[in-house]
Amino acid sequence: MPLLDGKSAALLTKSEAALVRETAPAKLRALTPARLRTKVARVRKLRDKYESLARRQKGEAKGTVAPRGQRRSEGNTNTTKKAEIFAAALARVDGEIARRDAAEKKAAAKAKAKASGKKAKAKTKVAPGTKAKTTAKAKATGKKPPAFAATNEAALPKRARMQKAKSGLQRSGGHMAARDR
């Protein structure tokens, strides 16, 4: 469906018609964020202009509002149509902004997950010499030890420290060799 048909284009000035044509999805994708912000401001300003003009003309036609000029307005169909054209254009521009925001959030979340995955691996390193004891203990009891049981307390993430405190596990302190004596 074209953005402007013949009758709609005839209602608008050249600059207004050009602005509406620039809100085509393919053209919006090519714009920089700064240019997109200026487009949304221009389209919103024209939409607001024609909506308020249509309200005033409706009131003048009904006789509830005093006319601004020599005679009252006959109707507001063309002005209402212009307001609808700019409302649709604004919806396209806002949709592009929302699409870009969603893409940025998705990329940021992906980068954060990737970065936190690397940090989590670095934080959960097992102290030297404790891995063999932990696996022997796990084999003897048949239970898997918690992932944070043999790690350095300060290196644990806050959530893991809280979970460890709630679970009642003995806090690892002192020399690791003296732990079992």
Coordinates of C-alpha atoms in Angstrom, one line a residue:
M1 CA 0.0 0.0 0.0
P2 CA 1.5 3.4 -0.9
L3 CA 2.1 5.9 1.8
L4 CA 0.2 8.6 -0.1
D5 CA -2.5 8.1 -2.7
G6 CA -3.4 10.9 -5.2
K7 CA -6.1 12.5 -3.1
S8 CA -4.0 12.5 0.1
A9 CA -1.0 13.9 -1.7
A10 CA -3.2 16.7 -3.1
L11 CA -4.2 17.7 0.4
L12 CA -0.6 18.2 1.6
T13 CA 2.0 20.8 0.7
K14 CA 5.2 19.7 -1.2
S15 CA 7.3 19.7 1.9
E16 CA 4.6 17.8 4.0
A17 CA 4.2 15.2 1.2
A18 CA 8.0 14.8 1.1
L19 CA 8.2 14.3 4.8
V20 CA 5.5 11.6 4.7
R21 CA 7.3 9.8 1.9
E22 CA 10.5 9.9 4.0
T23 CA 8.7 7.9 6.6
A24 CA 8.8 4.8 4.4
P25 CA 10.3 1.9 6.4
A26 CA 13.2 1.5 4.0
K27 CA 14.1 5.2 4.2
L28 CA 13.8 5.2 8.0
R29 CA 16.3 2.4 8.4
A30 CA 18.9 4.4 6.5
L31 CA 18.7 7.4 8.8
T32 CA 21.1 8.1 11.6
P33 CA 19.7 8.4 15.1
A34 CA 20.0 12.2 15.1
R35 CA 18.1 12.5 11.8
L36 CA 15.5 10.1 13.1
R37 CA 14.9 12.3 16.2
T38 CA 14.5 15.4 14.0
K39 CA 12.0 13.5 11.8
V40 CA 9.9 12.4 14.7
A41 CA 9.8 16.0 16.0
R42 CA 8.7 17.4 12.7
V43 CA 6.0 14.7 12.1
R44 CA 4.7 15.0 15.7
K45 CA 4.5 18.8 15.3
L46 CA 2.5 18.6 12.1
R47 CA 0.2 15.9 13.6
D48 CA -0.5 18.0 16.6
K49 CA -1.1 21.1 14.4
Y50 CA -3.7 19.3 12.3
E51 CA -5.4 17.6 15.2
S52 CA -5.9 20.9 17.1
L53 CA -7.0 22.6 13.9
A54 CA -9.6 19.8 13.2
R55 CA -10.9 20.1 16.8
R56 CA -11.3 23.9 16.4
Q57 CA -13.0 23.5 13.0
K58 CA -15.4 20.9 14.4
G59 CA -16.4 23.3 17.2
E60 CA -16.9 26.2 14.7
A61 CA -19.0 24.0 12.4
K62 CA -21.2 23.0 15.4
G63 CA -21.5 26.6 16.6
T64 CA -20.0 25.8 20.0
V65 CA -16.8 27.8 19.4
A66 CA -16.6 31.4 18.0
P67 CA -15.0 31.6 14.6
R68 CA -11.5 32.9 14.4
G69 CA -12.0 34.6 11.1
Q70 CA -14.9 36.4 9.4
R71 CA -16.9 33.3 8.9
R72 CA -17.1 30.0 10.6
S73 CA -15.7 26.7 9.3
E74 CA -17.9 24.6 7.1
G75 CA -16.3 21.3 8.0
N76 CA -13.1 19.5 8.9
T77 CA -12.9 16.4 6.7
N78 CA -9.7 17.4 4.9
T79 CA -8.0 18.6 8.1
T80 CA -9.0 15.3 9.8
K81 CA -7.6 13.4 6.8
K82 CA -4.3 15.3 7.2
A83 CA -4.2 14.5 10.9
E84 CA -4.7 10.8 10.1
I85 CA -1.9 10.9 7.5
F86 CA 0.6 12.4 10.0
A87 CA -0.6 10.1 12.8
A88 CA 0.2 7.1 10.5
A89 CA 3.6 8.6 9.7
L90 CA 4.3 9.2 13.3
A91 CA 3.4 5.6 14.1
R92 CA 6.0 4.4 11.4
V93 CA 8.7 6.6 12.9
D94 CA 7.9 5.5 16.4
G95 CA 7.9 1.9 15.3
E96 CA 11.4 2.3 13.8
I97 CA 12.6 3.9 17.0
A98 CA 11.1 1.0 19.0
R99 CA 12.7 -1.5 16.7
R100 CA 16.2 0.1 17.1
D101 CA 15.7 0.3 20.9
A102 CA 14.8 -3.4 21.0
A103 CA 17.8 -4.3 18.9
E104 CA 20.1 -2.2 21.1
K105 CA 18.7 -3.8 24.3
K106 CA 19.1 -7.3 22.8
A107 CA 22.7 -6.6 21.8
A108 CA 23.4 -5.1 25.2
A109 CA 21.9 -8.1 27.0
K110 CA 23.9 -10.5 24.7
A111 CA 27.1 -8.6 25.5
K112 CA 26.3 -8.6 29.2
A113 CA 25.6 -12.3 29.2
K114 CA 28.8 -13.0 27.4
A115 CA 30.8 -10.8 29.8
S116 CA 29.1 -12.2 32.9
G117 CA 29.7 -15.8 31.6
K118 CA 33.4 -15.1 31.4
K119 CA 33.5 -13.4 34.8
A120 CA 31.6 -16.2 36.4
K121 CA 34.1 -18.7 35.2
A122 CA 36.9 -16.6 36.6
K123 CA 35.2 -16.2 40.0
T124 CA 34.4 -19.9 40.5
K125 CA 37.9 -21.2 40.3
V126 CA 38.7 -24.0 42.7
A127 CA 41.6 -23.5 45.1
P128 CA 44.6 -25.7 44.2
G129 CA 44.6 -29.1 45.8
T130 CA 41.0 -29.1 46.8
K131 CA 39.5 -30.4 43.6
A132 CA 40.8 -34.0 44.2
K133 CA 39.4 -34.0 47.8
T134 CA 36.0 -32.7 46.6
T135 CA 35.7 -35.4 44.0
A136 CA 36.8 -38.1 46.4
K137 CA 34.2 -36.9 48.9
A138 CA 31.5 -36.8 46.3
K139 CA 32.3 -40.3 45.2
A140 CA 32.2 -41.6 48.8
T141 CA 28.8 -40.0 49.6
G142 CA 27.3 -40.2 46.2
K143 CA 26.2 -36.6 46.3
K144 CA 27.5 -33.7 44.3
P145 CA 28.9 -30.9 46.4
P146 CA 27.6 -27.4 45.8
A147 CA 29.4 -25.5 43.1
F148 CA 30.6 -22.9 45.5
A149 CA 31.8 -25.2 48.3
A150 CA 35.5 -25.2 47.6
T151 CA 35.9 -21.6 46.3
N152 CA 37.4 -18.6 47.9
E153 CA 34.8 -16.7 49.9
A154 CA 35.7 -13.2 48.6
A155 CA 35.6 -14.5 45.0
L156 CA 32.0 -15.6 45.2
P157 CA 29.3 -13.5 43.8
K158 CA 27.0 -11.9 46.3
R159 CA 24.1 -14.3 45.6
A160 CA 26.3 -17.3 46.1
R161 CA 27.6 -15.9 49.4
M162 CA 24.1 -15.4 50.6
Q163 CA 23.0 -18.8 49.5
K164 CA 26.0 -20.3 51.2
A165 CA 25.2 -18.5 54.5
K166 CA 21.6 -19.7 54.3
S167 CA 22.6 -23.3 53.6
G168 CA 24.5 -23.6 56.9
L169 CA 27.8 -24.8 55.3
Q170 CA 30.9 -24.2 57.4
R171 CA 32.7 -21.1 56.3
S172 CA 36.0 -22.0 54.8
G173 CA 38.7 -20.2 56.7
G174 CA 42.2 -20.9 58.0
H175 CA 44.5 -23.2 56.2
M176 CA 43.0 -25.5 53.8
A177 CA 45.2 -28.5 54.8
A178 CA 44.0 -28.2 58.4
R179 CA 40.3 -28.2 57.5
D180 CA 39.8 -31.9 57.9
R181 CA 41.8 -32.4 61.1

